[in-house]
Short mmCIF file of C-alpha atoms in Angstrom, two decimals:
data_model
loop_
_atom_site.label_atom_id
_atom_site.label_comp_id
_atom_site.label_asym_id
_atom_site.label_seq_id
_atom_site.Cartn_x
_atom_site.Cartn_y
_atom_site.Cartn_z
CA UNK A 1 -26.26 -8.65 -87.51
CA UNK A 2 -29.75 -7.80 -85.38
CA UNK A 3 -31.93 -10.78 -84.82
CA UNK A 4 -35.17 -11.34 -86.39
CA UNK A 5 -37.88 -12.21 -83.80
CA UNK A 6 -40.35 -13.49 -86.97
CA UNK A 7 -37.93 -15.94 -87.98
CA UNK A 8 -35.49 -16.52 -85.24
CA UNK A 9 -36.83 -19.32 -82.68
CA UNK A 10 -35.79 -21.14 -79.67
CA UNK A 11 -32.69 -23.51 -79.61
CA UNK A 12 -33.74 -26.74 -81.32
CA UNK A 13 -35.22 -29.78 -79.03
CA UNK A 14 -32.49 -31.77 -80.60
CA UNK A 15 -29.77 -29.45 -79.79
CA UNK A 16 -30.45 -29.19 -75.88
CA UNK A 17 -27.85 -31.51 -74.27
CA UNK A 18 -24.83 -29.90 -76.96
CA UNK A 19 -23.23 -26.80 -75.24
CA UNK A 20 -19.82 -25.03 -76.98
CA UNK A 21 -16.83 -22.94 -75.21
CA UNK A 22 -13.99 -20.50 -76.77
CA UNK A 23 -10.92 -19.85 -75.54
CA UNK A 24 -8.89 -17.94 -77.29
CA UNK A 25 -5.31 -16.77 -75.85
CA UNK A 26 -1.94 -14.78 -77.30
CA UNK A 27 0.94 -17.15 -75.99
CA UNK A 28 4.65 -15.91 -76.29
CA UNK A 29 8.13 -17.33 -75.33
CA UNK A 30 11.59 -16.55 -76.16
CA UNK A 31 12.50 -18.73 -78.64
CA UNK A 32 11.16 -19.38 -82.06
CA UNK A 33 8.82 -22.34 -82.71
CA UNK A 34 9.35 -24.84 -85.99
CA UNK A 35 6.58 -25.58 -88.19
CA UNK A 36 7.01 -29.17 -86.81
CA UNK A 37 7.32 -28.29 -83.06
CA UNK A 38 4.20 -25.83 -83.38
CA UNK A 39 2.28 -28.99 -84.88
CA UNK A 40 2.89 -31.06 -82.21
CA UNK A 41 1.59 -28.06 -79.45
CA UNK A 42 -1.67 -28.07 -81.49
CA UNK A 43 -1.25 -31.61 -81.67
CA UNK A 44 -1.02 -31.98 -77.32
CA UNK A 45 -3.02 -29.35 -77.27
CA UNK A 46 -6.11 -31.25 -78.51
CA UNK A 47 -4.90 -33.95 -76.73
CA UNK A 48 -5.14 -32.26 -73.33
CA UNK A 49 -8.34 -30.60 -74.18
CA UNK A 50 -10.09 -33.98 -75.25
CA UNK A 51 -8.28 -35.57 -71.85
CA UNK A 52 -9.30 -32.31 -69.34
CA UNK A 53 -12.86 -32.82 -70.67
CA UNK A 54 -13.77 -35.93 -70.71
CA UNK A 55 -12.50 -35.94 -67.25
CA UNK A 56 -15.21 -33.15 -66.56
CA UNK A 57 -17.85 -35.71 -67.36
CA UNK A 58 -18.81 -35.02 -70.99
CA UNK A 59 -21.22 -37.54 -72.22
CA UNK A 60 -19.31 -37.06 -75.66
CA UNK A 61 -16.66 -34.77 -77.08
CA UNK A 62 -18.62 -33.87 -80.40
CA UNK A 63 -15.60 -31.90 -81.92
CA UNK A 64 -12.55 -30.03 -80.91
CA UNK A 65 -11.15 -27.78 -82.85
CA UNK A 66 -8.60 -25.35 -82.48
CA UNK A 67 -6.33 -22.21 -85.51
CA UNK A 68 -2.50 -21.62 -84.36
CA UNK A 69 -1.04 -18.74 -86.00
CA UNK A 70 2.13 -17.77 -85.70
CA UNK A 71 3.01 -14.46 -88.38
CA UNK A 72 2.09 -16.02 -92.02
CA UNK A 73 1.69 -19.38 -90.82
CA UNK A 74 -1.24 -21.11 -89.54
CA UNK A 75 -2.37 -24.63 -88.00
CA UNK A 76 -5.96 -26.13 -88.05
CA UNK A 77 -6.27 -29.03 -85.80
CA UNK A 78 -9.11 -30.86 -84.94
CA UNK A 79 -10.40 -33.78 -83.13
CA UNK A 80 -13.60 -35.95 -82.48
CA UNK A 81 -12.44 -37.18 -78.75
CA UNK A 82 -10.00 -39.93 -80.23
CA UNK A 83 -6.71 -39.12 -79.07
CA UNK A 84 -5.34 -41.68 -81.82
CA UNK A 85 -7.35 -39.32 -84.19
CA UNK A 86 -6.42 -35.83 -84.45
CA UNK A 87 -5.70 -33.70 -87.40
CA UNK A 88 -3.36 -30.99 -87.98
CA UNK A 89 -2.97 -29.42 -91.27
CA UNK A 90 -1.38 -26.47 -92.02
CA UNK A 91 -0.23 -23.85 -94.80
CA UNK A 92 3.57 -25.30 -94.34
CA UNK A 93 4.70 -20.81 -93.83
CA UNK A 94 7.28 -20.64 -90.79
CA UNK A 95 6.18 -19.47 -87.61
CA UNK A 96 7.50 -16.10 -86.81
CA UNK A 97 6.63 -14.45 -83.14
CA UNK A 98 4.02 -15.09 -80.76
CA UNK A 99 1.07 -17.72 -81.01
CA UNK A 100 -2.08 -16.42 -81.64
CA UNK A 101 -5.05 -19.24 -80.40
CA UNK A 102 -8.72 -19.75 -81.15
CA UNK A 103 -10.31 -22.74 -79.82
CA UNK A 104 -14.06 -24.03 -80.05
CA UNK A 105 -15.09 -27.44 -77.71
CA UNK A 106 -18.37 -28.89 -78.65
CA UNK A 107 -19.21 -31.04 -76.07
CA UNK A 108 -22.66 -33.26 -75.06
CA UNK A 109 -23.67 -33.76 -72.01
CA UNK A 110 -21.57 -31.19 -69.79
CA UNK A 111 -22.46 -27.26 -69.37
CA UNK A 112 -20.46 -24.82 -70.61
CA UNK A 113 -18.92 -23.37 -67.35
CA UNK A 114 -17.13 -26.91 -67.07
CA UNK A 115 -16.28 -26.90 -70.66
CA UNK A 116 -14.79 -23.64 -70.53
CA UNK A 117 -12.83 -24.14 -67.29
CA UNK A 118 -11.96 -27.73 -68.82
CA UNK A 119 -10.63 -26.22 -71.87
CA UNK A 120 -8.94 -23.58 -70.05
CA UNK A 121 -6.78 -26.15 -67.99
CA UNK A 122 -5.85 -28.32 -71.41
CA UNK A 123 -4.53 -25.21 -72.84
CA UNK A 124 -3.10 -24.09 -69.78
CA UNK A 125 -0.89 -27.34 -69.48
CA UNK A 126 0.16 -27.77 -73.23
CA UNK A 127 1.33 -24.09 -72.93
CA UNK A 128 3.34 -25.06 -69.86
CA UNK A 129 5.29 -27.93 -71.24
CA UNK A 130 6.30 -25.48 -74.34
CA UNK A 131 7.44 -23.09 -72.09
CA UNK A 132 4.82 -20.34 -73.56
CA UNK A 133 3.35 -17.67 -71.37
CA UNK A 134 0.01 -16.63 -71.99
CA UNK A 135 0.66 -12.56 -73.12
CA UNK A 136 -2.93 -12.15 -73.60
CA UNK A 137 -5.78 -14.39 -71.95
CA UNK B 1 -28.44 -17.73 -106.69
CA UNK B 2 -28.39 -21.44 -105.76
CA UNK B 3 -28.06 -22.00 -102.28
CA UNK B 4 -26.03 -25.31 -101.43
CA UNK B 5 -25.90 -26.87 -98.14
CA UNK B 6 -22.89 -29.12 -96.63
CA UNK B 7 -24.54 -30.16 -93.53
CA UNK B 8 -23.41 -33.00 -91.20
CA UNK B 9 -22.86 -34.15 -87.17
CA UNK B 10 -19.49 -32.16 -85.85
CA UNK B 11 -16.36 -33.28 -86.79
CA UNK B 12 -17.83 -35.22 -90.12
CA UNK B 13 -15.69 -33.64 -92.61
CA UNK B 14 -17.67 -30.57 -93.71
CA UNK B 15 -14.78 -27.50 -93.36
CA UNK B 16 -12.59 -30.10 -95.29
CA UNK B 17 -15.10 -30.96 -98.10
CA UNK B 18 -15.60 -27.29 -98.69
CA UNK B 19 -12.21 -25.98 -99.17
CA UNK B 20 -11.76 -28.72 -102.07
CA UNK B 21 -15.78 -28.28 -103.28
CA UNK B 22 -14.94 -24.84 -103.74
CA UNK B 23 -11.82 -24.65 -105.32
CA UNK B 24 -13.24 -27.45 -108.20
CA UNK B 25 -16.24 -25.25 -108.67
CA UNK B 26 -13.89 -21.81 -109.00
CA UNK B 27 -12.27 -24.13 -111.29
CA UNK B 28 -14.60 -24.37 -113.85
CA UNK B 29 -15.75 -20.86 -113.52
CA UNK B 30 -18.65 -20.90 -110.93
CA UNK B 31 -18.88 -17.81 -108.30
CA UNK B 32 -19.13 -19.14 -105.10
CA UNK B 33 -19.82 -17.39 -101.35
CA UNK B 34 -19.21 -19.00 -98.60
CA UNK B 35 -21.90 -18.89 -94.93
CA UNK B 36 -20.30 -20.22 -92.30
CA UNK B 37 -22.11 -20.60 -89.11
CA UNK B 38 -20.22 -22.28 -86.00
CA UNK B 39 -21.74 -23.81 -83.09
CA UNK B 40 -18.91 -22.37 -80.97
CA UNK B 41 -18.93 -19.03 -79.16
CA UNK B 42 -15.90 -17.98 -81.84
CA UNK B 43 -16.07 -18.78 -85.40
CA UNK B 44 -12.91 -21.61 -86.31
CA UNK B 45 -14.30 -22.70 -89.34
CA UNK B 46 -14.78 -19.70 -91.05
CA UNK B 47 -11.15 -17.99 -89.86
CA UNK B 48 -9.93 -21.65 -91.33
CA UNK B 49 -11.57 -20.59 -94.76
CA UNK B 50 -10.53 -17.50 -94.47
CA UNK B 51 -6.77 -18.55 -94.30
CA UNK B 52 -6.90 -20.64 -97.10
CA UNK B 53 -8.24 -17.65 -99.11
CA UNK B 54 -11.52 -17.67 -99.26
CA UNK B 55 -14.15 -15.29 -99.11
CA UNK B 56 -16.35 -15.84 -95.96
CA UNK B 57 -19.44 -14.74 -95.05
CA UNK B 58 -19.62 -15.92 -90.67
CA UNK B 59 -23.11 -16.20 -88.85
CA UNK B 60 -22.58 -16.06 -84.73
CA UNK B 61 -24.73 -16.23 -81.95
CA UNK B 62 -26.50 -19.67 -82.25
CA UNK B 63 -27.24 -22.32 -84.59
CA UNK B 64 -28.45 -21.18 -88.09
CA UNK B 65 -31.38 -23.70 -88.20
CA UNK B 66 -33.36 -21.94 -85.18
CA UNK B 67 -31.49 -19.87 -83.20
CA UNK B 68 -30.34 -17.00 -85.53
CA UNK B 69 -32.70 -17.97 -88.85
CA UNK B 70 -33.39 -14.65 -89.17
CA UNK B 71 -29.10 -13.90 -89.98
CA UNK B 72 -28.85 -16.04 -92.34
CA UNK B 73 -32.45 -14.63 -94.35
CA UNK B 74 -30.39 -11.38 -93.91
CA UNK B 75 -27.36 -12.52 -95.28
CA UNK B 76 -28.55 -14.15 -98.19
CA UNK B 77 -30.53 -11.15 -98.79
CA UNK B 78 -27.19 -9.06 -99.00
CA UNK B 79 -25.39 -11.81 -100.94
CA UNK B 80 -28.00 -11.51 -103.94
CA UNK B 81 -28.31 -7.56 -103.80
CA UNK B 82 -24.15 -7.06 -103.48
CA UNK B 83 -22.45 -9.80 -104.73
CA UNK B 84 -25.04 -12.05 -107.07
CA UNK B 85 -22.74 -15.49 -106.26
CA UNK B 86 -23.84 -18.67 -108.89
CA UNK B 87 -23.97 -20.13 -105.56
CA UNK B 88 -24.02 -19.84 -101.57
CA UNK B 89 -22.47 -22.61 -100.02
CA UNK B 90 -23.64 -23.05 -96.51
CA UNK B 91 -22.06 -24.66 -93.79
CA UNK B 92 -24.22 -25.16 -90.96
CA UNK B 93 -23.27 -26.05 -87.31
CA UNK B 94 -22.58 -30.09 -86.62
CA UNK B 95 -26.06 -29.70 -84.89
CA UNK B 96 -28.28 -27.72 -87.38
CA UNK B 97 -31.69 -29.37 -89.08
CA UNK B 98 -30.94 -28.95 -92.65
CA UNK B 99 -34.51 -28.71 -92.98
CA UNK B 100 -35.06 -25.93 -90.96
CA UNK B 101 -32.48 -23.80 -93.33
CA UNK B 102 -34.50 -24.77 -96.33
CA UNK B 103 -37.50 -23.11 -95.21
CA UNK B 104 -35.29 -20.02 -93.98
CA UNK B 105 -34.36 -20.02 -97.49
CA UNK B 106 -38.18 -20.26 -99.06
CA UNK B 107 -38.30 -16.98 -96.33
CA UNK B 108 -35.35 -15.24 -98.43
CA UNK B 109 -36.83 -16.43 -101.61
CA UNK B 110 -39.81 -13.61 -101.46
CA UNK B 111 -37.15 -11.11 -101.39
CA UNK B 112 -34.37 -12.27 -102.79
CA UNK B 113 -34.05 -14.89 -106.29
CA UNK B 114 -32.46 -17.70 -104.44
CA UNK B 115 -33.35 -21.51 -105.53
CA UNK B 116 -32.44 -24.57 -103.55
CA UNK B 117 -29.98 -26.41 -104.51
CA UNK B 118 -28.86 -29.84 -102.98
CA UNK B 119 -28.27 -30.50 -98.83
CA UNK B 120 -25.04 -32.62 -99.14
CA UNK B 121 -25.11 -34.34 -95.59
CA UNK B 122 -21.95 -35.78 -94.61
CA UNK B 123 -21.61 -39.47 -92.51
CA UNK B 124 -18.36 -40.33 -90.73
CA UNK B 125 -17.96 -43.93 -91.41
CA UNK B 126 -15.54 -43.60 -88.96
CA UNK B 127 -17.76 -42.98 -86.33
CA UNK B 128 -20.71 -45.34 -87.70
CA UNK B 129 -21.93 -46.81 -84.05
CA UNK B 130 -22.18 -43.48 -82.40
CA UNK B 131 -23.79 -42.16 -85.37
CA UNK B 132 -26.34 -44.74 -85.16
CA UNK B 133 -26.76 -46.13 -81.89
CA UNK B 134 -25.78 -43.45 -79.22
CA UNK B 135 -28.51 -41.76 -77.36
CA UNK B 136 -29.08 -38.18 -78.30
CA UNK B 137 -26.57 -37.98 -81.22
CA UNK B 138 -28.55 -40.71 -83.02
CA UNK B 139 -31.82 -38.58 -83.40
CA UNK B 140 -30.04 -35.63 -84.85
CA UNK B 141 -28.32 -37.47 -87.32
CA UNK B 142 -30.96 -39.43 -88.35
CA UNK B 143 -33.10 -36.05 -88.71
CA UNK B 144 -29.63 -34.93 -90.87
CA UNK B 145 -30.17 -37.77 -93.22
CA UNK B 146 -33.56 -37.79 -93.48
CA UNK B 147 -32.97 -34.21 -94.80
CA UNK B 148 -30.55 -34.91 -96.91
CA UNK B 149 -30.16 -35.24 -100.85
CA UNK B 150 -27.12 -36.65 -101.32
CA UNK B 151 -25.25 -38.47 -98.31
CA UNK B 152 -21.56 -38.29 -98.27
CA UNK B 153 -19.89 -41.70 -96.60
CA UNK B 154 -16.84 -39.00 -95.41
CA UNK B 155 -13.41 -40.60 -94.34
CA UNK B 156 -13.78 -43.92 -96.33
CA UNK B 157 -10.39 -44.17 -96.99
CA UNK B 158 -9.87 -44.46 -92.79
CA UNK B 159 -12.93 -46.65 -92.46
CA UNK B 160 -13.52 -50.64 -92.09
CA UNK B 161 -15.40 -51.97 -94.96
CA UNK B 162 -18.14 -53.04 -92.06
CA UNK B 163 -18.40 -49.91 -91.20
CA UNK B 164 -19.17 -48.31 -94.66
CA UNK B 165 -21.73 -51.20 -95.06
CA UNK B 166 -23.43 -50.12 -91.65
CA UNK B 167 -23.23 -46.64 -92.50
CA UNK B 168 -25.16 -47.77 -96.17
CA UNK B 169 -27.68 -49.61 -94.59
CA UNK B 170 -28.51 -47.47 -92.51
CA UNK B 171 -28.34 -44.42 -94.33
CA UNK B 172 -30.82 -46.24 -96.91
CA UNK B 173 -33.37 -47.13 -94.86
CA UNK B 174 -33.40 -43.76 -93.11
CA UNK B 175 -33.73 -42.25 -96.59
CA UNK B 176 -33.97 -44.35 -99.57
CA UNK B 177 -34.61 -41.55 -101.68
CA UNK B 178 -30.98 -39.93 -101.04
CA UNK B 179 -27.90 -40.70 -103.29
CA UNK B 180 -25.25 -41.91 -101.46
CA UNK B 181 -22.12 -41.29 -102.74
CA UNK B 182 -18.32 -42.58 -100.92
CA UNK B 183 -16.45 -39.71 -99.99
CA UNK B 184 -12.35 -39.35 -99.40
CA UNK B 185 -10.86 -35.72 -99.53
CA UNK B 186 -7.79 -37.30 -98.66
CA UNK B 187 -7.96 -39.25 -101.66
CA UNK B 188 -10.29 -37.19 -103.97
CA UNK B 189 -12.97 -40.24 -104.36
CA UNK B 190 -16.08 -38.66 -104.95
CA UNK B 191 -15.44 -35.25 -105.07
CA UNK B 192 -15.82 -35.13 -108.89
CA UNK B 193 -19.54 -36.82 -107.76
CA UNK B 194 -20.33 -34.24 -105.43
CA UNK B 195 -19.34 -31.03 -107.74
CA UNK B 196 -21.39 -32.62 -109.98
CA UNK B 197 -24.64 -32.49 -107.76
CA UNK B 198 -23.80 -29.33 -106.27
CA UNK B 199 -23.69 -28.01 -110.01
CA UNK B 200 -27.66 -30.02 -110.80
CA UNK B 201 -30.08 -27.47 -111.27
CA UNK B 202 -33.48 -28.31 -108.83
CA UNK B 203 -36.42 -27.13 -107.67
CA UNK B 204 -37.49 -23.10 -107.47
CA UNK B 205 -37.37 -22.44 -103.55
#
């Protein structure tokens, strides 16, 4: 949808310091996951993220938050930069095939380039330690 | 049209709240859309929605409130010429000025017959010092509640009972005028509460 320059304005004073990355990624491996083994990958996965970018520097991690689909089923995880504290709920379907990802960081305090590349690396080393290749960066 | 806002800092709860708000309301009837508009350079909330079989509506490129205002006057304007919902159920970015959507809204309103209807603004009571005493992230929630008609305590049932009475306090002196109203989805306290408001009729936009 077009902007509208008589209505759309300049990024809010009290939005400045936020900045947001994507990554989203096709992952594949041989064998099949389990609905319980593909929660725990989103699981570490927001786990690694939260870890790779606080590392960066971020000020704070305002959210996290990450779908996993896998054929029918699909995994919504999220986290607020509590590693005790990270949700993963899902619509219970078996995975079937590859691993689809899309991934949003919200971060304060740390520009995006880092979050991205941050983010990257946190996906790049849960993906490792389930033996998944990324098909399609 | 009644246009409904579930606004709140990130990670408060609001994606949650909505999948359950909207499922009571189709429950008794009421024919909801859904605007989603993520912060994030790819829209999670809205595919999440989607998933779970709703019918989404997703605003990119910015933040609602300033950034792409003009989107969302567009979109409601297609909503009430193609689909005529009871009501529009917005979910703004963790970041956005509820306030700022409102008069976007009173924009739409000259072209198309949308009324405002309550800004539900979530509060993690899990998350009560940050909320409250952390530089930068304090101002915009305060703005949030400030904004606000009804303030949702979200995630009481993980909460200490300090922390709900910070979050109370403070919540009432920022806004004394706002009903605040404990929120669980886990649970289900105070969804009944909040269907309820989102269901109030209120001022012409």
């Amino acid at each position: 949808m077009s902007a509208d320059p008589g209505v759309d304005g300049p990024k809010s004073p009290l939005h400045q310091r936020f900045e947001s990355c994507a990554v989203v990624a096709a992952l594949g491996r041989g064998e099949p996951f389990g609905l319980e083994e593909l929660k725990r990958f989103a699981k570490d996965l927001m786990a690694a993220v939260t870890e790779k970018v606080a590392a960066a520097g971020a000020l704070d991690i305002g959210h996290i938050k990450a779908v996993v689909e896998s054929g029918q089923c699909f995994i919504y995880a999220n986290t607020v930069g509590d590693p005790k504290d990270i949700t993963v709920e899902t619509n219970k379907e078996t995975p079937q095939g590859d691993v689809s990802l899309t991934l949003n960081a919200v971060v304060l305090g740390l520009e995006q380039g880092k979050i991205h590349m941050a983010a990257h690396e946190g996906m790049l080393m849960t993906a490792e330690r389930y033996r998944l290749e990324i098909r399609k960066p | 049209m009644k246009l409904v806002q579930v606004a709140g800092y990130l990670g408060s709860g609001k994606t949650t709240l909505i999948l359950d708000l909207v499922r009571a309301l189709a429950a008794t009837g009421t024919k909801v859309a859904i605007l989603v508009n993520d912060v994030g350079e790819v829209p999670v909330d809205g595919k999440v929605l989607s998933l779970s079989g709703m019918t989404v509506k997703d605003i990119g490129g910015g933040c609602v409130c300033c950034q792409v205002a003009g989107s969302l006057m567009k979109t409601l304007e297609i909503l009430g010429r193609e689909q005529k919902p009871d009501i529009v159920i917005v979910e703004p970015t963790g970041i956005a000025v509820p306030e700022s959507i409102k008069e976007t809204a009173r924009l739409a309103a000259r072209k198309t017959p949308v009324t405002l209807g309550p800004v539900i603004v979530l509060f993690d009571t899990t998350r009560v010092e940050k909320l409250i005493n952390f530089d930068t992230i304090n101002r915009l929630v305060a703005r949030q509640v400030k904004d606000a008609d009804v303030v949702a305590l979200s995630k009481v049932d993980a909460a200490e009972d300090n922390d709900i009475s910070r979050a109370v306090e403070e919540v009432a002196r920022l806004n004394p005028k706002a009903k605040i109203v404990r929120l669980s989805v886990r649970s289900g306290e105070g969804l009944e509460e909040i269907v309820r408001r989102t269901q109030q009729e209120m001022a012409p936009a």
